[in-house]
XYZ file of C-alpha atoms in Angstrom:
706
model
C 156.862 76.096 333.648
C 153.335 76.532 332.294
C 150.018 78.008 333.211
C 146.851 76.914 331.385
C 145.714 80.416 330.555
C 148.838 82.467 330.799
C 152.010 80.388 330.373
C 150.804 79.821 326.817
C 149.956 83.456 325.883
C 146.879 84.239 323.770
C 148.660 83.167 320.731
C 152.814 90.113 316.853
C 161.815 98.369 308.727
C 163.257 100.381 310.910
C 164.836 103.737 309.903
C 168.355 104.162 311.243
C 169.226 106.877 313.731
C 170.885 109.045 311.039
C 167.935 108.810 308.639
C 165.473 109.464 311.444
C 167.393 112.603 312.517
C 167.536 113.801 308.902
C 163.798 113.351 308.376
C 163.026 115.111 311.659
C 165.211 118.106 310.699
C 163.524 118.610 307.324
C 160.777 120.731 308.852
C 163.182 123.203 310.542
C 164.304 126.609 309.268
C 168.012 127.325 308.764
C 168.096 129.411 311.964
C 166.590 126.508 313.918
C 169.139 124.133 312.378
C 171.975 126.442 313.507
C 170.559 126.664 317.048
C 170.196 122.906 317.179
C 173.776 122.417 315.968
C 175.002 124.663 318.804
C 173.567 122.254 321.399
C 176.272 120.727 323.629
C 176.660 116.962 323.623
C 174.859 116.507 320.289
C 175.570 113.009 318.821
C 177.761 112.915 315.716
C 175.082 111.228 313.595
C 172.684 114.066 314.337
C 175.421 116.653 313.608
C 175.918 115.015 310.200
C 172.168 115.024 309.524
C 171.877 118.710 310.457
C 174.850 119.703 308.254
C 173.395 117.760 305.331
C 170.072 119.536 305.742
C 171.832 122.940 305.974
C 173.710 122.223 302.727
C 170.476 121.113 301.065
C 168.748 124.265 302.329
C 171.507 126.562 301.074
C 171.585 124.895 297.635
C 167.927 125.523 296.805
C 168.129 129.152 295.689
C 170.121 132.382 295.972
C 167.635 133.628 298.550
C 168.159 130.539 300.715
C 171.917 130.983 300.319
C 171.580 134.539 301.624
C 169.493 133.296 304.587
C 172.226 130.767 305.352
C 174.797 133.570 305.331
C 172.774 135.819 307.650
C 172.044 132.918 310.049
C 175.696 132.443 311.032
C 176.143 129.353 308.863
C 179.824 130.089 308.295
C 180.532 130.758 311.981
C 178.888 127.577 313.268
C 180.525 125.432 310.553
C 184.021 126.788 311.242
C 183.500 126.428 315.010
C 182.350 122.822 314.641
C 185.304 122.103 312.331
C 187.758 122.999 315.119
C 185.991 120.864 317.727
C 185.377 117.568 315.910
C 187.715 114.806 314.822
C 185.108 113.174 312.595
C 186.287 113.292 308.977
C 182.760 113.279 307.581
C 181.730 116.249 309.757
C 184.858 118.168 308.700
C 184.022 117.560 305.030
C 180.449 118.764 305.486
C 181.646 121.903 307.344
C 183.977 122.694 304.462
C 181.223 122.073 301.931
C 178.812 124.371 303.780
C 181.352 127.187 304.090
C 182.367 126.853 300.442
C 178.743 126.823 299.286
C 177.811 129.948 301.246
C 180.796 131.777 299.786
C 180.199 130.222 296.320
C 183.629 128.658 296.766
C 184.892 125.222 297.619
C 187.871 122.962 297.426
C 189.028 119.654 298.823
C 192.451 118.093 298.398
C 192.326 114.488 299.533
C 196.101 114.406 299.943
C 196.207 117.403 302.350
C 195.343 117.821 305.982
C 191.650 118.604 306.588
C 192.597 122.051 307.994
C 193.858 123.191 304.590
C 190.468 122.280 303.146
C 189.032 124.897 305.463
C 191.636 127.678 304.939
C 191.068 128.157 301.210
C 187.268 128.745 301.221
C 187.574 131.000 304.284
C 190.330 133.045 302.630
C 188.166 133.363 299.527
C 185.392 134.747 301.706
C 187.865 137.261 303.140
C 188.600 138.586 299.631
C 184.932 138.634 298.522
C 183.472 141.889 297.141
C 180.379 141.331 299.321
C 181.071 143.186 302.611
C 178.829 140.879 304.659
C 180.403 137.743 303.205
C 183.871 139.247 303.762
C 183.035 140.122 307.383
C 182.003 136.558 308.138
C 185.126 135.177 306.466
C 187.274 137.537 308.569
C 185.517 136.549 311.824
C 185.840 132.838 311.047
C 189.590 133.125 310.314
C 190.271 135.150 313.463
C 188.303 132.644 315.558
C 190.331 129.775 314.061
C 193.637 131.527 314.821
C 192.594 132.241 318.414
C 191.607 128.607 318.925
C 194.645 127.068 317.236
C 197.775 129.065 316.335
C 198.851 126.277 313.976
C 196.249 127.689 311.601
C 198.709 130.529 310.851
C 201.142 128.130 309.172
C 198.372 126.769 306.981
C 197.222 130.229 305.916
C 200.767 131.289 305.052
C 201.244 128.025 303.185
C 198.353 128.774 300.808
C 199.869 132.212 299.962
C 197.690 134.423 302.107
C 200.103 137.412 301.914
C 200.317 137.548 298.113
C 196.597 136.913 297.705
C 195.877 139.736 300.135
C 198.182 142.011 298.119
C 196.372 141.147 294.883
C 192.979 141.809 296.463
C 194.084 145.150 297.918
C 195.299 146.221 294.498
C 191.705 145.846 293.218
C 189.433 147.568 295.725
C 185.660 146.873 295.109
C 183.152 149.749 295.250
C 179.374 149.590 295.431
C 177.286 150.319 292.333
C 176.231 153.635 293.881
C 179.851 154.835 293.931
C 180.649 153.915 290.354
C 179.455 151.552 287.670
C 182.666 149.587 287.572
C 183.195 147.117 290.403
C 186.994 147.481 290.244
C 188.895 150.688 290.840
C 192.710 150.719 290.563
C 194.634 152.142 293.447
C 196.166 154.835 291.220
C 192.779 156.430 290.598
C 192.323 157.491 294.201
C 191.482 161.128 294.823
C 189.468 162.102 297.864
C 189.777 160.824 301.423
C 187.282 157.982 302.046
C 185.341 157.685 305.300
C 185.871 154.752 307.686
C 182.340 153.455 307.006
C 182.688 153.306 303.217
C 182.802 149.865 301.489
C 186.406 150.553 300.579
C 187.446 151.203 304.186
C 185.552 148.166 305.451
C 187.087 145.940 302.770
C 190.651 147.111 303.450
C 190.311 147.061 307.232
C 188.951 143.477 307.282
C 191.965 142.234 305.328
C 194.423 144.225 307.450
C 192.937 142.845 310.690
C 193.469 139.257 309.519
C 197.017 140.043 308.315
C 197.776 141.658 311.671
C 196.505 138.560 313.518
C 198.548 136.218 311.298
C 201.840 138.152 311.293
C 201.853 138.707 315.059
C 201.398 135.021 315.848
C 204.315 133.153 317.399
C 204.044 130.498 314.664
C 204.291 133.061 311.824
C 207.204 132.078 309.573
C 206.754 133.628 306.141
C 208.539 134.754 303.009
C 208.856 138.487 302.507
C 206.162 139.571 300.031
C 207.244 142.514 297.872
C 203.736 142.748 296.468
C 202.261 143.228 299.917
C 204.939 145.759 300.909
C 204.209 147.756 297.764
C 200.431 147.781 298.147
C 200.689 148.703 301.833
C 202.881 151.645 300.842
C 200.167 152.882 298.492
C 197.502 152.479 301.178
C 199.626 154.608 303.532
C 199.893 157.426 301.008
C 196.605 157.383 299.127
C 192.957 158.087 300.175
C 192.928 156.065 303.413
C 191.713 156.813 306.897
C 194.171 157.428 309.677
C 193.341 154.069 311.262
C 193.952 152.228 307.974
C 197.244 154.012 307.354
C 198.403 153.222 310.869
C 197.437 149.556 310.531
C 199.063 149.350 307.056
C 202.341 150.799 308.381
C 202.416 148.366 311.286
C 201.873 145.368 309.000
C 204.404 146.665 306.458
C 207.045 146.952 309.171
C 206.313 143.402 310.338
C 206.671 142.021 306.820
C 209.939 143.877 306.220
C 211.506 143.007 309.581
C 210.340 139.403 310.062
C 209.791 138.160 306.520
C 212.320 135.820 304.892
C 213.770 136.443 301.471
C 211.932 134.762 298.617
C 214.300 132.360 296.917
C 212.166 131.772 293.879
C 208.918 132.865 292.322
C 208.382 129.350 291.092
C 207.051 128.259 294.466
C 204.478 131.043 294.331
C 203.399 130.015 290.854
C 203.108 126.416 291.989
C 201.001 127.478 294.956
C 198.704 129.449 292.679
C 198.335 126.484 290.367
C 197.540 124.243 293.321
C 194.961 126.713 294.561
C 193.281 126.850 291.159
C 193.329 123.051 290.941
C 191.919 122.729 294.427
C 189.186 125.248 293.639
C 188.142 123.241 290.582
C 188.261 120.052 292.620
C 186.083 121.343 295.417
C 183.523 122.681 292.951
C 183.310 119.212 291.438
C 183.041 117.542 294.846
C 180.505 120.125 295.939
C 178.309 119.183 292.984
C 178.804 115.500 293.828
C 177.756 116.162 297.426
C 174.615 117.939 296.269
C 173.786 115.096 293.882
C 174.482 112.513 296.563
C 172.362 114.343 299.128
C 169.524 114.580 296.614
C 169.782 110.844 295.940
C 169.788 110.140 299.664
C 166.713 112.320 300.119
C 164.896 110.490 297.313
C 165.943 107.100 298.724
C 164.801 108.083 302.203
C 161.423 109.219 300.860
C 161.086 105.955 298.933
C 161.952 104.016 302.088
C 159.352 105.934 304.102
C 156.734 105.184 301.415
C 157.805 101.529 301.425
C 157.560 101.316 305.223
C 154.074 102.811 305.134
C 153.043 100.268 302.522
C 154.450 97.458 304.689
C 152.443 98.732 307.651
C 149.273 98.752 305.555
C 149.973 95.226 304.276
C 150.652 93.984 307.812
C 147.361 95.455 308.961
C 145.539 93.710 306.115
C 147.314 90.429 306.904
C 146.441 90.768 310.588
C 142.772 91.410 309.735
C 142.759 88.373 307.449
C 144.385 86.227 310.142
C 141.778 87.350 312.685
C 139.042 86.423 310.222
C 140.663 83.005 309.642
C 140.921 82.400 313.378
C 137.236 83.212 313.803
C 136.318 80.819 310.980
C 138.504 78.105 312.506
C 136.910 78.692 315.906
C 133.417 78.372 314.452
C 134.481 75.264 312.526
C 135.943 73.680 315.673
C 132.735 74.445 317.583
C 130.651 72.880 314.810
C 132.862 69.792 314.781
C 132.471 69.426 318.535
C 128.682 69.652 318.192
C 128.692 67.044 315.406
C 130.844 64.725 317.524
C 128.480 65.191 320.462
C 125.423 64.411 318.312
C 127.161 61.373 316.827
C 128.014 60.130 320.308
C 124.422 60.660 321.464
C 123.141 58.797 318.406
C 125.567 55.969 319.105
C 124.427 55.781 322.738
C 120.807 55.674 321.626
C 121.572 52.830 319.218
C 123.212 50.892 322.052
C 120.208 51.449 324.334
C 117.806 50.377 321.570
C 119.827 47.200 321.010
C 119.807 46.509 324.742
C 116.043 47.006 325.014
C 115.518 44.818 321.957
C 117.601 42.069 323.548
C 115.730 42.386 326.813
C 112.453 42.263 324.937
C 113.533 39.067 323.144
C 114.511 37.449 326.452
C 111.189 38.362 328.018
C 109.326 37.054 324.976
C 111.121 33.727 325.272
C 110.224 33.494 328.951
C 106.609 34.362 328.228
C 106.535 31.734 325.486
C 107.531 29.100 328.032
C 104.791 30.260 330.363
C 102.292 30.148 327.521
C 103.147 26.519 326.815
C 102.301 25.626 330.401
C 99.088 27.644 330.445
C 97.881 26.078 327.163
C 97.407 22.822 329.070
C 94.622 24.402 331.147
C 91.114 25.303 330.045
C 90.088 28.010 327.629
C 89.773 30.601 330.330
C 93.293 30.007 331.406
C 94.420 30.411 327.772
C 92.670 33.833 327.602
C 94.431 34.969 330.767
C 97.730 33.655 329.461
C 97.370 35.603 326.184
C 96.512 38.771 328.119
C 99.564 38.247 330.320
C 101.713 37.712 327.213
C 100.383 40.934 325.688
C 101.157 42.883 328.878
C 104.768 41.660 328.805
C 105.311 43.133 325.337
C 104.867 46.653 326.589
C 105.546 47.828 330.103
C 102.758 50.378 330.139
C 100.272 48.025 328.544
C 101.261 45.263 330.939
C 100.356 47.471 333.894
C 96.905 48.093 332.379
C 96.489 44.396 331.661
C 97.422 43.584 335.246
C 94.748 45.998 336.455
C 92.202 44.425 334.108
C 93.231 40.971 335.253
C 92.808 42.030 338.858
C 89.243 43.230 338.097
C 88.526 40.011 336.306
C 90.069 38.178 339.231
C 87.508 39.752 341.571
C 84.680 38.855 339.212
C 85.950 35.372 338.617
C 87.383 34.575 342.017
C 86.556 30.950 341.784
C 88.256 30.543 338.467
C 91.347 32.551 339.512
C 91.786 30.469 342.662
C 92.315 27.417 340.487
C 95.211 29.105 338.814
C 96.613 31.029 341.837
C 99.568 28.804 342.122
C 100.333 29.211 338.418
C 99.989 33.021 338.688
C 102.402 33.066 341.638
C 104.858 31.089 339.589
C 104.482 33.551 336.714
C 105.146 36.520 339.044
C 108.261 34.833 340.400
C 109.509 34.336 336.878
C 108.725 37.982 336.087
C 110.764 39.100 339.132
C 113.622 36.925 337.942
C 113.406 38.557 334.503
C 113.531 42.054 336.017
C 116.627 41.106 338.006
C 118.253 39.798 334.880
C 117.325 43.057 333.132
C 119.106 45.083 335.825
C 122.161 42.865 335.509
C 122.143 43.391 331.750
C 121.841 47.161 332.270
C 124.881 47.094 334.583
C 126.801 45.027 332.060
C 125.843 47.445 329.284
C 127.065 50.408 331.402
C 130.381 48.664 331.980
C 130.557 47.871 328.283
C 129.937 51.568 327.434
C 132.750 52.578 329.776
C 135.056 50.035 328.165
C 134.083 51.313 324.723
C 134.831 54.918 325.792
C 138.198 53.867 327.232
C 139.084 51.993 324.065
C 137.942 54.971 321.987
C 140.222 57.327 323.931
C 143.130 54.907 323.638
C 142.425 54.596 319.925
C 142.383 58.400 319.548
C 145.662 58.745 321.471
C 147.204 55.983 319.387
C 146.023 57.681 316.192
C 147.544 60.960 317.418
C 150.839 59.218 318.151
C 150.756 57.585 314.725
C 149.964 60.963 313.121
C 152.800 62.638 315.042
C 155.175 59.836 314.104
C 154.195 60.193 310.455
C 154.739 63.974 310.668
C 158.139 63.483 312.291
C 159.203 61.243 309.415
C 158.618 64.127 307.006
C 160.038 66.954 309.187
C 163.506 68.226 308.253
C 164.606 70.039 311.430
C 167.879 71.160 309.819
C 165.938 72.834 307.006
C 163.645 74.552 309.532
C 166.696 75.910 311.374
C 168.101 77.303 308.116
C 164.772 78.941 307.300
C 164.585 80.591 310.734
C 168.094 82.016 310.323
C 167.175 83.854 307.107
C 166.995 87.636 307.280
C 163.809 89.393 306.155
C 165.160 90.926 302.963
C 164.446 91.262 299.239
C 161.397 92.815 297.622
C 158.044 92.943 299.393
C 156.831 89.630 297.975
C 160.055 87.878 299.003
C 159.909 89.356 302.504
C 156.287 88.232 302.882
C 157.167 84.679 301.814
C 160.083 84.496 304.273
C 157.921 85.724 307.171
C 155.107 83.300 306.292
C 157.484 80.327 306.003
C 159.158 81.111 309.356
C 155.811 81.443 311.138
C 154.639 78.179 309.536
C 157.811 76.396 310.758
C 157.314 77.747 314.296
C 153.664 76.615 314.339
C 154.778 73.125 313.235
C 157.320 72.944 316.086
C 154.605 73.942 318.598
C 152.165 71.367 317.172
C 154.774 68.592 317.532
C 155.951 69.250 321.110
C 153.390 71.408 322.952
C 152.967 69.905 326.462
C 154.514 66.653 325.166
C 156.915 64.751 327.426
C 159.581 63.712 324.933
C 163.174 64.746 325.747
C 164.523 62.889 322.705
C 162.395 64.947 320.320
C 163.301 68.214 322.072
C 166.969 67.263 321.989
C 166.721 66.692 318.214
C 165.149 70.136 317.786
C 167.838 71.829 319.914
C 170.728 70.005 318.221
C 169.359 70.987 314.802
C 169.860 74.652 315.775
C 166.194 75.669 315.888
C 166.303 77.069 319.425
C 169.579 78.882 318.628
C 167.995 80.443 315.520
C 165.071 81.693 317.620
C 167.450 83.184 320.222
C 169.329 85.076 317.477
C 165.981 86.295 316.151
C 165.054 87.644 319.611
C 168.470 89.338 319.889
C 168.581 91.292 316.643
C 165.162 91.645 315.065
C 162.907 94.631 315.555
C 159.985 93.929 317.869
C 157.436 94.236 315.056
C 159.095 91.178 313.458
C 158.820 89.055 316.642
C 155.341 87.574 317.145
C 153.449 84.882 319.064
C 154.382 82.008 316.737
C 158.140 82.613 317.345
C 157.759 82.911 321.144
C 155.333 79.942 321.363
C 157.789 77.683 319.558
C 160.586 78.604 321.992
C 158.558 78.194 325.208
C 157.250 74.824 323.930
C 160.896 73.730 323.667
C 161.491 74.744 327.321
C 158.408 72.979 328.738
C 157.835 70.368 330.134
C 161.147 71.243 331.762
C 163.833 68.698 332.639
C 167.464 69.135 333.773
C 168.747 67.874 330.404
C 166.702 70.305 328.305
C 167.507 73.235 330.623
C 171.253 72.532 330.368
C 171.175 72.255 326.561
C 169.270 75.535 326.264
C 171.533 77.286 328.831
C 174.615 76.391 326.778
C 173.153 78.497 323.924
C 173.280 81.621 326.202
C 169.606 82.594 325.805
C 169.198 85.049 328.719
C 170.425 88.246 326.986
C 168.023 87.776 324.062
C 165.034 86.811 326.232
C 165.662 89.786 328.548
C 165.560 92.060 325.494
C 162.092 90.754 324.560
C 160.800 91.854 328.006
C 160.624 95.377 326.500
C 158.177 94.210 323.792
C 154.917 96.174 323.666
C 152.806 92.968 323.438
C 152.061 91.710 326.979
C 151.469 88.153 325.724
C 154.950 87.997 324.197
C 156.419 89.435 327.430
C 154.600 86.683 329.396
C 156.074 84.025 327.111
C 159.604 85.469 327.389
C 159.636 85.554 331.228
C 158.004 82.101 331.208
C 160.847 80.749 329.056
C 163.471 82.225 331.423
C 161.941 80.692 334.554
C 161.473 77.314 332.785
C 165.224 77.160 332.082
C 166.072 78.218 335.662
C 163.480 75.875 337.187
C 164.380 72.816 335.115
C 168.047 72.643 336.155
C 167.329 72.736 339.928
C 164.042 70.835 340.183
C 165.837 67.616 341.118
C 169.135 68.960 342.539
C 170.305 69.610 346.094
C 168.386 72.623 347.421
C 171.308 73.697 349.610
C 173.442 74.629 346.575
C 173.240 78.081 345.013
C 171.692 78.286 341.554
C 174.312 77.453 338.872
C 172.956 80.064 336.404
C 172.775 83.002 338.849
C 176.159 84.528 337.958
C 175.499 84.603 334.202
C 172.070 86.134 334.748
C 173.362 88.773 337.191
C 176.367 89.826 335.074
C 174.127 90.963 332.192
C 171.763 92.897 334.477
C 169.130 90.170 334.360
C 168.105 90.439 338.025
C 167.424 94.184 337.738
C 165.600 93.676 334.423
C 163.294 91.011 335.870
C 162.691 93.087 339.016
C 161.788 96.035 336.778
C 159.261 93.811 334.965
C 157.846 92.799 338.356
C 157.305 96.461 339.267
C 155.784 97.328 335.875
C 152.828 95.073 336.712
C 152.011 94.404 333.050
C 149.890 91.348 333.891
C 149.222 89.106 336.872
C 151.147 86.311 335.175
C 154.255 88.392 334.401
C 154.319 89.820 337.933
C 154.004 86.430 339.682
C 156.396 84.712 337.263
C 158.992 87.485 337.741
C 158.807 86.985 341.518
C 159.199 83.199 341.120
C 162.158 83.701 338.749
C 164.005 85.909 341.249
C 163.183 83.487 344.087
C 164.620 80.497 342.194
C 167.695 82.475 341.021
C 168.516 83.500 344.644
C 168.456 79.921 345.939
C 170.459 79.820 349.189
C 171.642 83.373 348.438
C 170.667 86.583 350.254
C 168.683 89.193 348.312
C 170.876 92.164 349.219
C 168.470 94.827 347.927
C 166.115 95.327 350.870
C 163.189 96.687 348.848
C 163.490 93.866 346.341
C 163.678 91.280 349.107
C 160.564 92.543 350.913
C 158.455 92.964 347.758
C 159.412 89.619 346.192
C 158.968 87.569 349.372
C 155.628 89.202 350.252
C 154.310 88.533 346.749
C 155.441 84.886 346.866
C 153.749 84.458 350.259
C 150.507 85.659 348.682
C 150.943 83.487 345.580
C 151.026 80.236 347.583
C 147.234 80.665 347.796
C 146.837 81.264 344.037
C 143.900 79.556 342.343
C 146.200 77.939 339.771
C 147.867 74.780 341.052
C 151.103 75.178 339.026
C 151.484 78.767 340.244
C 151.001 77.661 343.882
C 153.518 74.855 343.496
C 156.207 77.057 341.931
C 155.701 79.877 344.450
C 156.291 77.345 347.256
C 159.399 76.070 345.466
C 160.758 79.620 345.124
C 160.213 80.260 348.858
C 161.993 76.983 349.711
C 164.942 78.154 347.576
C 165.087 81.496 349.435
C 164.560 80.088 352.932
C 167.925 78.271 352.747
C 169.541 81.666 353.460
C 169.205 82.928 357.043
C 168.465 86.575 356.163
C 165.824 85.569 353.636
C 164.326 83.092 356.111
C 163.911 85.836 358.713
C 161.878 87.909 356.264
C 159.816 84.893 355.137
C 158.886 83.846 358.689
C 157.687 87.290 359.729
C 154.174 87.175 361.153
C 154.508 83.471 361.899
C 154.342 82.489 358.211
C 155.192 78.899 357.307
C 155.610 77.538 353.812
C 152.675 75.155 353.127
C 153.431 71.568 352.200
């Protein structure tokens, strides 16, 4: 299917979703990152990007680390850890928590939950009250969400580690210069708001939550029993003493006997090893994130450079097109002038021949007149002179007529001869007209032969080109991905566009199924379809689309079937979302050419054989959406024709679609373009085979024109 002005349109590295999300989040504060991470239904790739940015933010300085702590970084990371099953997200949560607490560990042979318990327990035993509070809250939240956490905490030696921490109670610098005060140095009662009370109470609350869980199976810790006894008797608040007694009773009553201290030592060694390991991995994560940031920035710079180069190339191409247009116009003018010069030469030759014929006739007359007297010879010479020039002959005739009046007696003697001369002159004029007619016919024959010669030369040129064209090589070139350095990418794009332009030059509007079949069998059309399916739109331009639509038109059942077997509809439907209206026109034109070609000679009563494949991939809705977008007159009319042909002898069930498509086709039968009128009529004849469609078509007394 083609349209002179529209069927052939006026012959145009992406950043992945994760990188795009990361670059977008770089301008946000840590608080904004936390709020964004709390959003329900957030995609995993964006969660990863946000966690990476939070880790990068927290690693910049101690001040940023403090901001991360105060912005609930630990709480949101531990909450997300419990919700997700994504291993990468779990690792990032652990890394963030460990970084904020200046801790970290990861054991690749353990469950991911254990990776979370150790840094959180370290936070619980931190000398920083705020850091300890957040570690306590995170652990309690984990236990409330999943009681299996209790087993993990007990497994890493939470009871003994708590006992060791309680034996060394941290005090602020205002209380004493030393940050560690042994339990035996207690003296006065400490208030419930003192750092000591807060530190002890936070640990006791977590121990209470762990030991009172149904899943709590633990070994009796003599260290913990001993330290709790000291807390009960020395400088503690009533609430702390009460809590310590309750926990001590639970440990004594429910704890199992410790069979060996070796297991405890092994656990400690594992903890130390894991701590060293997570510090190493934490550094690797920071280095990796920094490399990713640098690579992303380099990619952004590279993309911007590509855009600038493309703009320069486009400007150069526009300039070349203008030069070519001016050159073509100049060539046309030269050809016109050459043709005019040639026509003038032919007319001059004709006039020269006519002049020679007249001169011969006059010479014969002169021979007869020479037999008369001198006066007759003078008249004969004057008559001969008048025949040499049409204008001069008229003047001579007038002079002869004057002389005739003055010399009536003499002229009467030669009247009969003069009459004979006039008859001969009339005969010569008739012959001249015949020669003019013959020359006109000869010019027409010359023009016809010239056109045939030009067509023959074009065929010879095309045949010579075809001898040198390697269609298999073109197909391989079109299948290449745009990759490598910038110079290599530019060469690949240029070569592919050059190949597509060659295909268009060979087959555009040419009726040659054998040549098209060679192109299809070589894999060129399949390579273009794969290009339309996977490439970004900025890498799909007019030369690619022109080559494909030239393969589809002029359409025939054979070509349509060969193209249909390559399953082109999904890829062509994707191109309908291109931002270039000319490329959209070419894509919908290619679809309707394939649909039109297979049914142009078949039984109209049958349904369209390609309808099911088109409908199953949402093609009908996609084409109807293009119709409603009204991008161009061509795309709108062609979309309506496409739906009409696809629904041959099949009811359009969607009432709105049926009314809009049929009304538009009824208007298009009066289109100024002959091909558009013809195809609109064909689409209506396809629809009218169904009774429901026919009722809508015949509303208002409408009849499909012949």
